[in-house]
Tab-separated table of C-alpha atoms in Angstrom:
chain	number	residue	atom	x	y	z
X	12	MET	CA	74.348	163.567	149.414
X	13	SER	CA	77.164	162.055	147.415
X	14	THR	CA	78.250	158.455	147.884
X	15	VAL	CA	81.392	157.211	149.619
X	16	ARG	CA	84.165	155.585	147.612
X	17	ALA	CA	85.271	152.221	148.989
X	18	LYS	CA	88.971	152.446	149.800
X	19	LYS	CA	91.167	149.406	149.344
X	20	HIS	CA	93.716	150.435	151.972
X	21	LEU	CA	90.916	150.540	154.567
X	22	GLY	CA	89.596	147.133	153.502
X	23	GLN	CA	86.199	148.626	152.701
X	24	HIS	CA	83.513	146.491	151.041
X	25	PHE	CA	80.178	148.202	151.568
X	26	LEU	CA	77.252	145.889	152.196
X	27	ASN	CA	74.327	146.764	149.943
X	28	ASP	CA	72.022	143.822	150.745
X	29	LYS	CA	69.394	145.308	153.060
X	30	GLY	CA	67.997	141.892	153.919
X	31	ALA	CA	71.386	140.738	155.209
X	32	ALA	CA	71.843	144.045	157.044
X	33	GLN	CA	68.524	143.643	158.826
X	34	LYS	CA	69.375	140.046	159.835
X	35	ILE	CA	72.678	141.232	161.306
X	36	VAL	CA	70.977	143.932	163.385
X	37	GLU	CA	68.220	141.547	164.518
X	38	ALA	CA	70.903	139.198	165.877
X	39	LEU	CA	71.586	141.716	168.661
X	40	ASN	CA	69.811	140.777	171.880
X	41	PRO	CA	69.015	143.843	174.039
X	42	SER	CA	67.554	141.584	176.746
X	43	LEU	CA	71.189	141.027	177.766
X	44	GLY	CA	70.959	144.470	179.348
X	45	PHE	CA	73.119	146.692	177.140
X	46	LYS	CA	71.843	150.207	176.442
X	47	GLN	CA	74.510	151.298	173.946
X	48	VAL	CA	75.569	149.748	170.636
X	49	LEU	CA	78.709	150.800	168.755
X	50	GLU	CA	78.819	150.181	165.012
X	51	VAL	CA	82.352	149.924	163.623
X	52	GLY	CA	83.003	151.129	160.065
X	53	PRO	CA	79.446	152.075	159.075
X	54	GLY	CA	80.460	153.280	155.614
X	55	MET	CA	77.230	154.641	154.130
X	56	GLY	CA	74.970	153.403	156.920
X	57	VAL	CA	73.245	150.267	155.642
X	58	LEU	CA	73.388	148.729	159.141
X	59	SER	CA	72.968	152.109	160.812
X	60	ASP	CA	69.554	152.608	159.189
X	61	PHE	CA	68.212	149.543	161.010
X	62	LEU	CA	70.100	150.240	164.247
X	63	LEU	CA	68.669	153.738	164.532
X	64	GLU	CA	65.126	152.373	164.286
X	65	LYS	CA	65.634	150.549	167.594
X	66	GLU	CA	64.541	152.178	170.823
X	67	ALA	CA	65.978	149.525	173.161
X	68	TYR	CA	69.478	150.990	172.874
X	69	GLU	CA	71.415	154.088	171.855
X	70	THR	CA	73.370	153.710	168.620
X	71	TRP	CA	76.912	155.063	168.247
X	72	LEU	CA	79.044	154.988	165.084
X	73	ILE	CA	82.822	155.050	164.670
X	74	ASP	CA	84.696	155.369	161.386
X	75	ILE	CA	88.280	156.252	160.545
X	76	ASP	CA	87.398	157.365	156.995
X	77	ASP	CA	87.056	161.142	156.582
X	78	GLU	CA	84.698	160.730	153.631
X	79	SER	CA	82.406	158.341	155.518
X	80	ILE	CA	82.304	160.647	158.534
X	81	GLY	CA	81.250	163.587	156.362
X	82	TYR	CA	78.589	161.502	154.653
X	83	LEU	CA	77.227	160.085	157.938
X	84	ALA	CA	77.174	163.480	159.658
X	85	GLU	CA	74.976	164.779	156.847
X	86	LYS	CA	72.791	161.665	156.745
X	87	TYR	CA	72.281	161.400	160.524
X	88	PRO	CA	72.390	164.923	162.016
X	89	GLN	CA	70.621	163.561	165.117
X	90	LEU	CA	73.741	161.588	166.085
X	91	GLU	CA	75.880	164.639	166.965
X	92	HIS	CA	78.419	163.443	169.590
X	93	ARG	CA	77.508	159.785	168.925
X	94	LEU	CA	79.400	159.868	165.620
X	95	ILE	CA	83.060	159.234	166.456
X	96	HIS	CA	85.789	160.050	163.954
X	97	GLY	CA	88.606	157.736	164.931
X	98	ASP	CA	90.269	154.339	164.915
X	99	PHE	CA	88.337	151.613	166.748
X	100	LEU	CA	91.596	149.832	167.585
X	101	ASN	CA	92.762	152.885	169.559
X	102	LEU	CA	89.398	153.823	171.042
X	103	ASP	CA	89.241	154.692	174.749
X	104	PHE	CA	85.973	152.920	175.541
X	105	GLY	CA	85.754	154.474	178.992
X	106	GLN	CA	85.457	157.937	177.451
X	107	PHE	CA	82.128	157.071	175.798
X	108	PHE	CA	80.697	153.893	177.331
X	109	THR	CA	80.121	153.655	181.062
X	110	SER	CA	78.177	150.395	181.312
X	111	SER	CA	77.571	147.187	179.367
X	112	MET	CA	77.365	147.595	175.595
X	113	ALA	CA	77.385	145.725	172.281
X	114	VAL	CA	79.568	146.040	169.182
X	115	ILE	CA	78.343	145.441	165.633
X	116	GLY	CA	79.784	145.888	162.179
X	117	ASN	CA	80.704	144.819	158.693
X	118	PHE	CA	84.330	144.708	159.775
X	119	PRO	CA	87.328	145.412	157.510
X	120	TYR	CA	88.749	141.957	156.796
X	121	ASN	CA	92.359	143.128	156.877
X	122	ILE	CA	92.157	143.939	160.617
X	123	SER	CA	89.501	141.460	161.749
X	124	SER	CA	91.746	139.620	164.233
X	125	GLN	CA	92.862	142.925	165.766
X	126	ILE	CA	89.213	143.951	166.155
X	127	LEU	CA	88.445	140.705	167.985
X	128	PHE	CA	91.405	141.143	170.327
X	129	LYS	CA	90.268	144.721	171.049
X	130	ILE	CA	86.831	143.363	171.990
X	131	LEU	CA	88.522	140.785	174.237
X	132	GLU	CA	90.359	143.604	176.008
X	133	GLU	CA	86.993	145.275	176.634
X	134	ARG	CA	85.153	142.083	177.599
X	135	HIS	CA	84.047	143.580	180.937
X	136	ARG	CA	81.991	146.070	178.872
X	137	VAL	CA	81.174	144.260	175.624
X	138	VAL	CA	78.446	141.744	176.448
X	139	GLN	CA	77.681	140.960	172.796
X	140	MET	CA	79.226	141.308	169.349
X	141	VAL	CA	77.557	140.633	166.015
X	142	GLY	CA	79.747	141.064	162.981
X	143	MET	CA	80.634	140.225	159.408
X	144	PHE	CA	84.029	138.658	158.809
X	145	GLN	CA	85.776	136.713	156.087
X	146	LYS	CA	84.053	133.312	156.249
X	147	GLU	CA	87.289	131.491	157.089
X	148	VAL	CA	87.931	133.795	160.057
X	149	ALA	CA	84.398	133.342	161.400
X	150	GLU	CA	84.778	129.569	161.049
X	151	ARG	CA	88.034	129.667	163.019
X	152	CYS	CA	86.361	131.620	165.813
X	153	VAL	CA	83.568	129.074	166.271
X	154	ALA	CA	85.692	125.962	165.661
X	155	LYS	CA	85.722	123.227	168.292
X	156	PRO	CA	88.675	121.166	169.568
X	157	GLY	CA	89.771	118.500	167.130
X	158	SER	CA	89.141	120.505	163.944
X	159	LYS	CA	91.864	121.955	161.757
X	160	GLU	CA	90.223	125.408	162.010
X	161	TYR	CA	90.560	125.420	165.817
X	162	GLY	CA	93.328	127.779	166.899
X	163	ILE	CA	94.438	130.705	169.038
X	164	LEU	CA	91.398	132.860	168.237
X	165	SER	CA	89.039	129.957	168.958
X	166	VAL	CA	90.485	129.411	172.437
X	167	PHE	CA	90.772	133.067	173.462
X	168	LEU	CA	87.275	134.009	172.281
X	169	GLN	CA	85.590	130.884	173.624
X	170	ALA	CA	87.214	131.411	177.011
X	171	TYR	CA	84.987	134.459	177.546
X	172	TYR	CA	82.213	134.282	174.939
X	173	ASP	CA	79.676	131.841	173.547
X	174	VAL	CA	80.442	132.055	169.832
X	175	GLN	CA	77.963	131.131	167.100
X	176	TYR	CA	78.168	131.173	163.298
X	177	LEU	CA	74.923	132.691	161.983
X	178	PHE	CA	74.928	132.792	158.176
X	179	THR	CA	77.019	133.201	155.032
X	180	VAL	CA	76.887	136.232	152.718
X	181	LYS	CA	77.940	135.972	149.075
X	182	ALA	CA	80.334	138.404	147.406
X	183	GLY	CA	77.581	139.953	145.277
X	184	ALA	CA	76.035	141.526	148.389
X	185	PHE	CA	78.914	144.023	148.563
X	186	ASN	CA	80.296	146.946	146.593
X	187	PRO	CA	82.981	146.277	145.557
X	188	PRO	CA	82.518	142.500	145.869
X	189	PRO	CA	85.288	140.819	147.901
X	190	LYS	CA	87.120	137.804	146.484
X	191	VAL	CA	85.952	135.634	149.389
X	192	LEU	CA	82.720	134.560	151.037
X	193	SER	CA	81.708	136.380	154.205
X	194	GLY	CA	80.328	134.975	157.427
X	195	VAL	CA	78.285	136.620	160.167
X	196	MET	CA	78.895	135.490	163.719
X	197	GLN	CA	77.581	136.356	167.152
X	198	MET	CA	79.572	136.401	170.403
X	199	THR	CA	77.714	136.573	173.706
X	200	ARG	CA	79.577	137.040	176.972
X	201	ASN	CA	79.598	133.938	179.151
X	202	LYS	CA	79.599	133.873	182.953
X	203	ARG	CA	83.372	133.555	183.323
X	204	GLU	CA	84.753	136.674	184.996
X	205	THR	CA	88.305	135.366	185.330
X	206	LEU	CA	90.113	132.247	184.223
X	207	ASP	CA	90.860	129.513	186.735
X	208	CYS	CA	94.591	130.094	186.255
X	209	ASP	CA	97.166	132.842	185.726
X	210	GLU	CA	95.671	134.706	182.753
X	211	LYS	CA	98.939	136.058	181.327
X	212	LEU	CA	100.518	132.604	181.504
X	213	PHE	CA	97.392	131.119	179.869
X	214	TRP	CA	97.848	133.429	176.872
X	215	ARG	CA	101.528	132.471	176.622
X	216	VAL	CA	100.724	128.763	176.805
X	217	VAL	CA	97.994	128.934	174.141
X	218	LYS	CA	100.120	130.998	171.754
X	219	ALA	CA	103.174	128.762	172.153
X	220	SER	CA	101.041	125.644	171.701
X	221	PHE	CA	99.539	126.757	168.395
X	222	ASN	CA	102.663	128.431	167.046
X	223	GLN	CA	104.053	124.907	166.656
X	224	ARG	CA	100.755	123.121	166.257
X	225	ARG	CA	102.221	120.048	164.533
X	226	LYS	CA	104.258	119.258	167.613
X	227	THR	CA	102.980	117.717	170.820
X	228	LEU	CA	102.713	120.134	173.732
X	229	ARG	CA	105.663	118.467	175.442
X	230	ASN	CA	107.781	119.874	172.624
X	231	SER	CA	105.975	123.110	171.787
X	232	LEU	CA	105.843	124.255	175.439
X	233	SER	CA	109.461	123.442	176.290
X	234	ALA	CA	110.374	127.124	175.798
X	235	ILE	CA	108.047	128.003	178.694
X	236	VAL	CA	108.613	125.062	181.033
X	237	PRO	CA	111.665	122.747	180.778
X	238	LYS	CA	110.806	119.165	179.883
X	239	ASP	CA	112.325	117.899	183.123
X	240	LYS	CA	109.731	119.939	185.022
X	241	MET	CA	106.816	118.570	183.018
X	242	SER	CA	104.695	115.901	184.674
X	243	ASP	CA	103.333	112.738	183.073
X	244	ASN	CA	100.054	114.578	182.393
X	245	PRO	CA	98.659	113.004	179.188
X	246	LEU	CA	97.745	116.493	177.880
X	247	TYR	CA	101.435	117.014	177.110
X	248	GLU	CA	101.271	114.172	174.573
X	249	LEU	CA	98.554	115.881	172.529
X	250	ARG	CA	98.705	118.567	169.880
X	251	ALA	CA	97.215	121.975	170.675
X	252	GLU	CA	94.113	121.467	168.538
X	253	ARG	CA	92.936	118.632	170.819
X	254	LEU	CA	92.686	120.773	173.981
X	255	SER	CA	89.558	122.573	175.159
X	256	VAL	CA	89.628	125.884	177.019
X	257	ALA	CA	89.298	123.937	180.290
X	258	ASP	CA	92.251	121.736	179.294
X	259	PHE	CA	94.415	124.789	178.636
X	260	GLU	CA	93.393	126.250	182.009
X	261	SER	CA	94.321	123.007	183.757
X	262	LEU	CA	97.668	122.797	181.980
X	263	THR	CA	98.423	126.454	182.743
X	264	ARG	CA	97.816	125.860	186.472
X	265	GLU	CA	100.188	122.922	186.375
X	266	ILE	CA	102.866	124.856	184.472
X	267	GLY	CA	102.499	127.802	186.844
X	268	ALA	CA	103.117	125.521	189.818
X	269	ALA	CA	106.195	124.048	188.120
X	270	LEU	CA	107.849	127.390	187.363
């Protein structure tokens, strides 16, 4: 078998540290009930090797790279239909996964936010995610209210998942080495089925709040609700980074009633 060339336009940095790969796989928790795991962007299979040793779940792989798909098909002939040649961002989950599942991967850093939003869309299926991201992105995802890293991703992910930063991986663990540190994080679905407010309005409120994060919410949200319809709720006097998920839910209910 030949090797796969890492392609810059696909954001590929192949992990070659088997110790880190094993730690990532071990962070999956099959006791949550999932029977299928989808690895995104397996490259040459450093994570896949450990995933396929597990009997608690069925491992699936998806890669958009023709060269990787050819390599993986030769390396893992037992996968057959469980090797998907396609774009994760456009994947029809319902075509392959009928019950709860997990997602894992050394994710391309150039589309990491899009990957997380895709997982959010599939949150009724994806009960856990373990993945490698640029360290700064992982830190934003786990950030708590009051920190400068706390933002849109933090709120959206933490609304539906318990998010935990696991460990840092240095650039030398990859080929080619990225110019940044990498961070592995774990997201585990919480008990919240639906938000305690209008979900579409919640997303609008959070995005508008952080798009002008230096302003107080009374100013940043005036495009959604006129100031003369805002109450004297003290949350309006804060900046977005001070509000928890519950605070944003509460404010969204109030704004919804005022519209």
